[in-house]
One Martini backbone bead per residue (centre of mass of N, CA, C, O) as a GRO file, in nm:
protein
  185
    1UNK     BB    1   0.129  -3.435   1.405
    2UNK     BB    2   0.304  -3.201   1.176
    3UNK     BB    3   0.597  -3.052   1.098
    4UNK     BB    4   0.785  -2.929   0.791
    5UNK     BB    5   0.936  -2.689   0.888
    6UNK     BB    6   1.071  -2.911   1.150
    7UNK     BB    7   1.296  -3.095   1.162
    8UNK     BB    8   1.484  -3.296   1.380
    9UNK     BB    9   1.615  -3.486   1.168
   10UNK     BB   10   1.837  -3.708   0.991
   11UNK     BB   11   1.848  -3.969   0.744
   12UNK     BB   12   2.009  -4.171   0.539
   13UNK     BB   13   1.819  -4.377   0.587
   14UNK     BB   14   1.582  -4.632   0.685
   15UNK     BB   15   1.762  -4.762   0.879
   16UNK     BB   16   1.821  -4.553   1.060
   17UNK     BB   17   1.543  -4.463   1.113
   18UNK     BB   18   1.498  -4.727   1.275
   19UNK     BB   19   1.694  -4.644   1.519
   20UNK     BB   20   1.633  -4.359   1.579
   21UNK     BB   21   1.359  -4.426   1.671
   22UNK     BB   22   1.405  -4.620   1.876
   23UNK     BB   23   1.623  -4.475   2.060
   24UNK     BB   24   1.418  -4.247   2.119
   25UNK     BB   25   1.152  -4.302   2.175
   26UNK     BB   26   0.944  -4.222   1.897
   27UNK     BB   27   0.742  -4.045   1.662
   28UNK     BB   28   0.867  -4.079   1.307
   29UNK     BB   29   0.861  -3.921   1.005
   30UNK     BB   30   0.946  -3.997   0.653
   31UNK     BB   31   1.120  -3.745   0.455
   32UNK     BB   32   1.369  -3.673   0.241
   33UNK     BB   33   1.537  -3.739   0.463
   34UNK     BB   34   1.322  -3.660   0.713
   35UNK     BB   35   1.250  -3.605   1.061
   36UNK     BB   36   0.957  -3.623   1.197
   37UNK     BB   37   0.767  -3.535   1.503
   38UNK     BB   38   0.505  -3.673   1.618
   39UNK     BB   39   0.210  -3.531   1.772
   40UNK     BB   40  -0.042  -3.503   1.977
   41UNK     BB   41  -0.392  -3.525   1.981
   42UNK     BB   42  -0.697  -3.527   1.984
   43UNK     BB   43  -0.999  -3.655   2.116
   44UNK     BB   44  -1.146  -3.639   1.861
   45UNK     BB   45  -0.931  -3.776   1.685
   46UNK     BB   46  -0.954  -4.056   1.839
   47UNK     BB   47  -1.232  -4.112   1.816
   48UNK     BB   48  -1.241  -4.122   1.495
   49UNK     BB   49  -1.021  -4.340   1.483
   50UNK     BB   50  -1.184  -4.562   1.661
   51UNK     BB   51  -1.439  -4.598   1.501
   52UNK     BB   52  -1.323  -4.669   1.212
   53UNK     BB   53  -1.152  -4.943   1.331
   54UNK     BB   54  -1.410  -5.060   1.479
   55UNK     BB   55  -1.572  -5.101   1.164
   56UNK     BB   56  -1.344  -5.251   1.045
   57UNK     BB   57  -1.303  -5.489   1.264
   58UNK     BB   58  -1.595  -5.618   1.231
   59UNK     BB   59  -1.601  -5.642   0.926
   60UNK     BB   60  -1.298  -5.827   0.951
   61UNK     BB   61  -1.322  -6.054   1.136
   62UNK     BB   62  -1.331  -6.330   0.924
   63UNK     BB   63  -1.067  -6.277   0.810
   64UNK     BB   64  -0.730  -6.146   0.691
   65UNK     BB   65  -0.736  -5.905   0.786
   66UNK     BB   66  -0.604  -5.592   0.883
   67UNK     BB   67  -0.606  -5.336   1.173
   68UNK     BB   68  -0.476  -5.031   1.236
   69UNK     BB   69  -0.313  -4.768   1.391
   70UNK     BB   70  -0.100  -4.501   1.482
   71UNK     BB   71   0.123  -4.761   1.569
   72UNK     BB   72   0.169  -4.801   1.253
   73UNK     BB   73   0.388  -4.781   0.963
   74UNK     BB   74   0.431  -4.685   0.658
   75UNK     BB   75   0.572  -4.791   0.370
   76UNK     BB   76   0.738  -4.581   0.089
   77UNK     BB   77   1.023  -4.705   0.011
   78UNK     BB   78   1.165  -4.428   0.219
   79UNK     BB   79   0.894  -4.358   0.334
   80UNK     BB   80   0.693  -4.269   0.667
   81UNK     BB   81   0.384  -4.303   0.809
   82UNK     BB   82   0.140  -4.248   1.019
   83UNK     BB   83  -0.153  -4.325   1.037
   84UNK     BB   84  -0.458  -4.363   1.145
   85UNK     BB   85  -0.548  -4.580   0.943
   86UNK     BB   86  -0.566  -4.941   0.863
   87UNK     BB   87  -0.592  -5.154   0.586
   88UNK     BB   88  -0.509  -5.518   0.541
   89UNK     BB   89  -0.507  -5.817   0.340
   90UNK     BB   90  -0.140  -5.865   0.230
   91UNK     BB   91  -0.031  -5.918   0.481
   92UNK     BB   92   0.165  -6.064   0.740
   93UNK     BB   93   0.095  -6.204   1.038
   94UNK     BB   94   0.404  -6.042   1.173
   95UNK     BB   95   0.577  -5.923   1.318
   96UNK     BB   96   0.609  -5.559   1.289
   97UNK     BB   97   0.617  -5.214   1.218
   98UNK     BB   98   0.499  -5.208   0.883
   99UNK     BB   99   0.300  -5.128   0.601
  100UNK     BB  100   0.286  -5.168   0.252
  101UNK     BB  101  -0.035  -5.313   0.175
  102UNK     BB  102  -0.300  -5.126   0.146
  103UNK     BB  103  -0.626  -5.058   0.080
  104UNK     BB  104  -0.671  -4.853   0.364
  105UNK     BB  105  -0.697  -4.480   0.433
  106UNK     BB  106  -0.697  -4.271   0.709
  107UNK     BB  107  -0.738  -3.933   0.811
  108UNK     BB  108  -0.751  -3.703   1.067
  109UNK     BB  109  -0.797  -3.347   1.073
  110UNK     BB  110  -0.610  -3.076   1.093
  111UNK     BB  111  -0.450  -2.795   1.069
  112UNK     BB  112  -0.108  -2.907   1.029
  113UNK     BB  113  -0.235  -3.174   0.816
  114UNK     BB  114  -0.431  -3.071   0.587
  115UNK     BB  115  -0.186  -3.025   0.361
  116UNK     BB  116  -0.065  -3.267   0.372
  117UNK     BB  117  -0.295  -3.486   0.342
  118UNK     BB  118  -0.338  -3.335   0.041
  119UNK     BB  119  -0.113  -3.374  -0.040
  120UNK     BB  120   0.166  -3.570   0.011
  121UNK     BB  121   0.010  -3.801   0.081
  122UNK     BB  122  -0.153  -3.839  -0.145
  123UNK     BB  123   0.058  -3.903  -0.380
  124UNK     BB  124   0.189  -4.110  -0.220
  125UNK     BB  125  -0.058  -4.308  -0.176
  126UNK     BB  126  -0.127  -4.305  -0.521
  127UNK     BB  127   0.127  -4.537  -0.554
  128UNK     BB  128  -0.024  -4.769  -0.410
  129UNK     BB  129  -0.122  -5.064  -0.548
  130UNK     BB  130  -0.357  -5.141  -0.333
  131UNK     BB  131  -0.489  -4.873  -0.308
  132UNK     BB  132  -0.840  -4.767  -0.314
  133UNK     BB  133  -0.887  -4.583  -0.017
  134UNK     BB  134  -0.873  -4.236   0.097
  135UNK     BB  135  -0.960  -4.100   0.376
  136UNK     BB  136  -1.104  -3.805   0.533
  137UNK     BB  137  -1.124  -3.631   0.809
  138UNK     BB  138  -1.338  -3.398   1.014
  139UNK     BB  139  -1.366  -3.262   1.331
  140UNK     BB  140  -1.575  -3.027   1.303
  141UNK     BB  141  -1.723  -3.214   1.084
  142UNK     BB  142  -1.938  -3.442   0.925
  143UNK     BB  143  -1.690  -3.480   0.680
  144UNK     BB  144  -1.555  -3.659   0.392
  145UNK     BB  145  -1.271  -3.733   0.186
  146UNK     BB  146  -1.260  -3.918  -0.122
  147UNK     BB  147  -1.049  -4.175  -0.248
  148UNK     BB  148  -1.114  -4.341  -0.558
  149UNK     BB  149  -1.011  -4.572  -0.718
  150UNK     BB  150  -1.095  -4.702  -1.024
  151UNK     BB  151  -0.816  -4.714  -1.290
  152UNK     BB  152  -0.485  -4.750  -1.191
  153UNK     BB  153  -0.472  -4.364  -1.171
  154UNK     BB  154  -0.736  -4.358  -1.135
  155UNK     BB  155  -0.917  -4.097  -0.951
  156UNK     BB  156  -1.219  -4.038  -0.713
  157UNK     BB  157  -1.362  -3.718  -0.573
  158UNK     BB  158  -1.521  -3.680  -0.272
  159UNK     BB  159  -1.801  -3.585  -0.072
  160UNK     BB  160  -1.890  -3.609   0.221
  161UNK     BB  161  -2.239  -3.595   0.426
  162UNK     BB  162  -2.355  -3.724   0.683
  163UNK     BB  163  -2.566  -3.941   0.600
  164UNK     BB  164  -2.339  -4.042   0.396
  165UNK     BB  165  -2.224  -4.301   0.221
  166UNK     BB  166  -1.915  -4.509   0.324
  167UNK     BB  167  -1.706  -4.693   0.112
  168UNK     BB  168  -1.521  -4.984   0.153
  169UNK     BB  169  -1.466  -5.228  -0.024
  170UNK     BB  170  -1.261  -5.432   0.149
  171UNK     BB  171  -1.416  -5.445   0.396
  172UNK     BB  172  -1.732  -5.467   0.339
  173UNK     BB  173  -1.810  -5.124   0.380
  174UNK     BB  174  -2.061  -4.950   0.508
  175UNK     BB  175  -2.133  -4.598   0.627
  176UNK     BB  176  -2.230  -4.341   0.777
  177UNK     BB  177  -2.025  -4.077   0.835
  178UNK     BB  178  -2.198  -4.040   1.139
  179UNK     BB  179  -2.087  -4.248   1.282
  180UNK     BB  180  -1.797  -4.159   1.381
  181UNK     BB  181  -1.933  -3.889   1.548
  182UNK     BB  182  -2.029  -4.006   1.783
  183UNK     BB  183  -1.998  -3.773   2.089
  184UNK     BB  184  -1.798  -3.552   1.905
  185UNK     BB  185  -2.055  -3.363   1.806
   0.00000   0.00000   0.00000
């Protein structure tokens, strides 16, 4: 979760800020050239954001895909986010800090990051050129929010509920939205 209303401070550049992210010892995103310090979230967030990793995970055991959670953060030019979940199938395997063309994006909604993930995140995230799929999840609720790449900047949004089939391309990966929620609702 982010407060976008309190940076904690700010940073010249990208290279700044990976080391006083480093130098802090703590997670944060950056987003022009302001640091905001991402807060830990709830068991359900955790729960639905590894479910959908492990099912991201098991579908992908044979590729060269990686699939992330939110250890890992995206940078888009000079800003940079942790997302809940990331698949790319086109980093390099090799020791990095964050990955750059993710074909999938999902991020898990609370109260505090629900307009972020839907403005800013959506806007920054349809300029990656790699990206097919980025899916919102409710915590409260078993709905996903799904936009779909079409062609070039053309994008498909949908919501799924309960047990609508939600698709992920890049993973050759089907699977009804409620099975992420197992447990959690």
């Amino acid at each position: 979760m982010t407060d976008r209303s309190n940076p904690v401070r700010s940073a010249e550049s990208a290279e700044e800020y990976l080391r006083l992210e480093a130098e802090l010892n703590d997670r944060f995103e950056l987003v022009d050239g302001q640091m905001f310090l991402m807060a830990g979230g709830t068991v359900q967030h955790a729960r639905i954001a590894l479910r959908l990793a492990a099912k991201l995970l098991e579908a992908t055991e044979e590729t060269d895909c990686e699939v992330v959670t939110s250890d890992v953060k995206l940078q888009i030019g000079d800003v940079y986010y942790y997302p809940d979940v990331m698949l790319s199938c086109t980093e390099v395997k090799l020791e990095r800090r964050f990955f750059k063309s993710p074909c999938f994006v999902a991020e898990v909604l609370s109260g505090s990051t629900a307009p972020i993930d839907r403005g800013e995140k959506l806007l920054n995230y349809r300029t990656i050129p790699s990206l097919q799929t980025y899916v919102l999840l409710a915590q409260d609720t078993i709905r996903a929010e799904v936009y779909s790449r079409l062609t070039g900047d053309a994008w498909r949004y949908e919501v799924l509920e309960g047990d609508a089939i939600l698709e992920i391309p890049c993973a050759g990966l089907s699977l009804p939205v409620s099975s992420l929620y197992k447990g959690v609702l």
